[in-house]
Amino acid sequence: MVSKPPVDDVGDEGLVVGPPKEYAAGLPAVAWSLRHAGRQMGVKRSLLTLVQVNQKQGFDCPGCAWPEPDHRSVAEFCENGAKAVAEEATVRRVGADFFAAHPVAELADKSDYWLGQQGRLTEPMYLAEGASHYAPISWEDAFGVIAEELAALDSPDAAAFYTSGRTSNEAAFVYQLFVRAFGTNNLPDCSNMCHESSGSALTQTLGVGKGSVSLEDLYRSDLIFVVGQNPGTNHPRMLSALEKAKQAGASIVAVNPLPEAGLLRFKNPQKVSGVLGSGTQLTDEFAQIRVNGDLALFRALNRLLLEAEDAAPGTVLDRDFIDEYAHGFEEFAADVRTTPWADVLEATGLSREQIERIHRRVLGSRRIVVCWAMGLTQHKNSVPTIREVVNFLLLRGNVGRPGAGVCPVRGHSNVQGDRTMGIYEKPAPAFLDALEREFGFAPPRAHGHDVVDTIRAMRDESVKVFVAVGGNFVSATPDTAATEAALRATRLTVQVSTKLNRSHAVTGRRALILPTLGRTERDQFVTVEDSMSAVHMSRGKLPPASPKLRSEVAIVCGLAERVLGDRVSVPWRDLARDYDLIRDRIERVIPGFTDFNRRVREPGGFVLPHGPRDARRFPTTTGKANFSRNELAVLRVPEGRLILQTVRSHDQYNTTIYGLDDRYRGIKQGRRVVFVNPVDLTALGLADGALVDLVSEWHDGSERRAEAFRVVSYDTAAGCCAAYFPETNVLVPLDSTADESNTPTSKSIVVRLEPHRR
Ligand SMILES: Nc1nc2c(c(=O)[nH]1)N[C@H]1C(S)=C(S)[C@@H](COP(=O)(O)OP(=O)(O)OC[C@H]3O[C@@H](n4cnc5c(=O)[nH]c(N)nc54)[C@H](O)[C@@H]3O)O[C@H]1N2
Ligand SMILES: Nc1nc2c(c(=O)[nH]1)N[C@H]1C(S)=C(S)[C@@H](COP(=O)(O)OP(=O)(O)OC[C@H]3O[C@@H](n4cnc5c(=O)[nH]c(N)nc54)[C@H](O)[C@@H]3O)O[C@H]1N2
Ligand SMILES: [Mo]
């Protein structure tokens, strides 16, 4: 399978490669956020909008799930938050005239960048069977089309209902309620491609699939690991928290194949010293690890801890914690003691001296937090890798006490809340029981399809209707060619969206676009949950982009009423009219939401209970925190191949491309670049700046090709390379997923680089 650049791609004529930056934020970030916002919204609207981001009475920044501190500054947003807001609050519009001028076949040739630039969707649009263009349709007729296709299915399981993580708690709750009342658990979501591996590993080991720390814990810790994460671009406000922790005495170890700007040095744009001065040196120890070397690193650290305990018994491990709260220590310890150093050094690409230096830092630190993101979750062995991180923390009792714990840093601003609300293809029986008690229907019990299984099911034509509330399924998922073919095989695709993207252009036999309000726009307030389990309100204030838009809640409730009729007794209209009524139902179904409507109106909201964090209560199968044994398999690639990891540039939000620059990595005006270590370039006989195809090899003998990437000589770990997604998603085989979590292996794809033939 071959992927060519889209026809509107600027190519690389304008590409400029400069030196990467050594720090993040500072004055340029302030200037960039205003420049970008001004271009989309105009200056006055930009200022009025941006002052409301993340304020207690304002809207939750759609940028990421990093929590808001208690003491907020006036500008509690970052450069990339400002871009996310501007992208939604843009004054550009896509209406019926746009669709009349552009046939779907033409849109399918465009990039997500071009599509996103066109502006906000303004009215429901329908692509009839065999039609070349989308045409306007009324909301009622649109719901009628969906109801008709759903009624024609042999089984409710022949439909799948995707969610992306911007959906509010209220919309997510009514959505899963509708889907289960319709009769299926086919609720794939972006989590399946994101932190699913964290959820799996943490549920097995600690009993709760969420992070166990608060901002306060970060400030109180002695040592913070930032593993497989690029906060300077993806969670810029995290840098302020790291700076604060540093100033309180913490040290920071960064583990990453790339020397990411934000990890090294940070100039806080919200302080005069940060704007003008040289900033804070954040990282004390940078471990430039080989892609997928993390399991080996943490195994080695665990082995060193056991050996240190042998040398000075009673001084290293937290025996009280292990004896009282943990399970499986002896088996784990016996296994980890055998960890071969040769494998550790090969897998990590680090020196033994550096690992021992990190170990000494660990020994000197009473309170440790490990933060991580996609660098750990998108590999074949991600679940065992994260379990090994948990082993590391358990050894010294670093869970369930101040200043210590696990910190998986979530992506989408409400992805964690959506899961809490029941957006999950494998719901717990207790959740279904509660739903049944509250609503009086029997929800389906069989597990549904996740993202990868949904693609397989559409390919095999066992799923025939695909509905998405948010996101960009076509571009976010792996194996683009296979995914596109799968979607085209369906009878109906429905996208509830704010903006145009490729998922509107690659459709089933019939298709609908249902335009919705975004976070910034006036509606009843909604609620969200951040990465640290804090639930709070979000209230938009801008006038809606068009009078024909409906809120996600209203769309879901309207659809549910039309599809289900009186098959269930849920007062859909009342719920849509008054979101307090939805919150009352959430309170009765989901633990932790007692007095929801009152508590969420308090400034800052409230924090959900978390057994391990609050009381060292571990709701696992053993009732204790579980140590685990995790096999160390070195990822070896054939001669002449590299391990490709796919990352975000500084100018994108997942599949939404804001611009063509990646300022921190020194790239301007181009996205089809591949970052390769100079030593590998020499070994491969390639010149810096050469034009290559990326060819991935899969063990069934199939090959996938992404054409025309410019080689950029770059300081990445040897044997590894990096390029941006979604352009590289074509290279990830559908069947290449993480064990247990089924997450696509977007961070470890074996590729060869071939000279591009024009
Ligand atoms: N501006 C902006 N903000 C965002 C997003 C966005 O696209 N743009 N996306 C949001 C979402 S949904 C998410 S999930 C998060 C993503 O946040 P991140 O996880 O920071 O995003 P990635 O760009 O995938 O970066 C992965 C990092 O892991 C490193 N890495 C890759 N492989 C390995 C490995 O094997 N080991 C180690 N130790 N490191 C590795 C890469 O070099 C890179 O620094 O950000 C959220 N916030
Ligand atoms: N190769 C590779 N692939 C990856 C990743 C990777 O690192 N590498 N990362 C994965 C990860 S972590 C994630 S989370 C997924 C992201 O997958 P998705 O969540 O599916 O993708 P997004 O690009 O975030 O979705 C953008 C679209 O959401 C719509 N939208 C924006 N705001 C709203 C809103 O308020 N309401 C509604 N209804 N729609 C809205 C807009 O139409 C926009 O075009 O991608 C995954 N894919
Ligand atoms: Mo994500």
CSV table of C-alpha atoms in Angstrom, one decimal, residues 15-23 229-234 256-263 645-652 661-668 671 673-675 712-716 722-725 747:
chain,number,residue,atom,x,y,z
A,15,LEU,CA,11.0,23.7,3.9
A,16,VAL,CA,13.6,25.3,6.1
A,17,VAL,CA,15.6,23.2,8.6
A,18,GLY,CA,17.3,25.1,11.4
A,19,PRO,CA,18.8,24.2,14.7
A,20,PRO,CA,16.4,22.8,17.3
A,21,LYS,CA,15.6,25.0,20.3
A,22,GLU,CA,17.1,24.4,23.7
A,23,TYR,CA,14.3,25.8,25.7
A,229,GLN,CA,6.5,12.7,26.9
A,230,ASN,CA,7.0,16.0,25.2
A,231,PRO,CA,5.3,18.5,27.6
A,232,GLY,CA,6.8,21.6,25.9
A,233,THR,CA,4.5,21.0,23.0
A,234,ASN,CA,1.7,18.8,24.3
A,256,ASN,CA,13.3,10.2,25.8
A,257,PRO,CA,15.0,9.3,22.5
A,258,LEU,CA,14.7,13.0,21.6
A,259,PRO,CA,16.1,15.9,23.5
A,260,GLU,CA,12.8,17.8,23.6
A,261,ALA,CA,13.1,21.5,24.1
A,262,GLY,CA,10.6,21.8,26.9
A,263,LEU,CA,12.3,19.0,28.9
A,645,GLN,CA,8.2,6.6,16.2
A,646,THR,CA,5.4,8.9,15.1
A,647,VAL,CA,5.1,12.2,17.1
A,648,ARG,CA,3.2,15.5,17.1
A,649,SER,CA,4.8,18.7,15.8
A,650,HIS,CA,4.5,21.9,17.7
A,651,ASP,CA,1.9,23.1,15.2
A,652,GLN,CA,-0.8,20.4,15.4
A,661,ASP,CA,6.2,24.6,11.5
A,662,ASP,CA,7.7,22.7,14.4
A,663,ARG,CA,9.6,25.6,16.0
A,664,TYR,CA,11.2,23.7,18.8
A,665,ARG,CA,12.7,21.1,16.5
A,666,GLY,CA,13.8,23.7,14.0
A,667,ILE,CA,11.4,22.8,11.2
A,668,LYS,CA,9.6,25.5,9.1
A,671,ARG,CA,5.7,18.2,7.6
A,673,VAL,CA,10.4,15.1,7.3
A,674,VAL,CA,12.1,12.2,9.0
A,675,PHE,CA,14.5,12.8,11.9
A,712,VAL,CA,16.7,15.7,8.7
A,713,SER,CA,20.0,14.8,10.5
A,714,TYR,CA,18.9,15.1,14.2
A,715,ASP,CA,20.0,14.2,17.7
A,716,THR,CA,17.8,11.2,18.3
A,722,ALA,CA,10.9,10.0,14.1
A,723,ALA,CA,8.2,11.5,11.8
A,724,TYR,CA,4.9,13.2,12.2
A,725,PHE,CA,1.5,11.5,12.3
A,747,LYS,CA,5.8,4.4,18.5
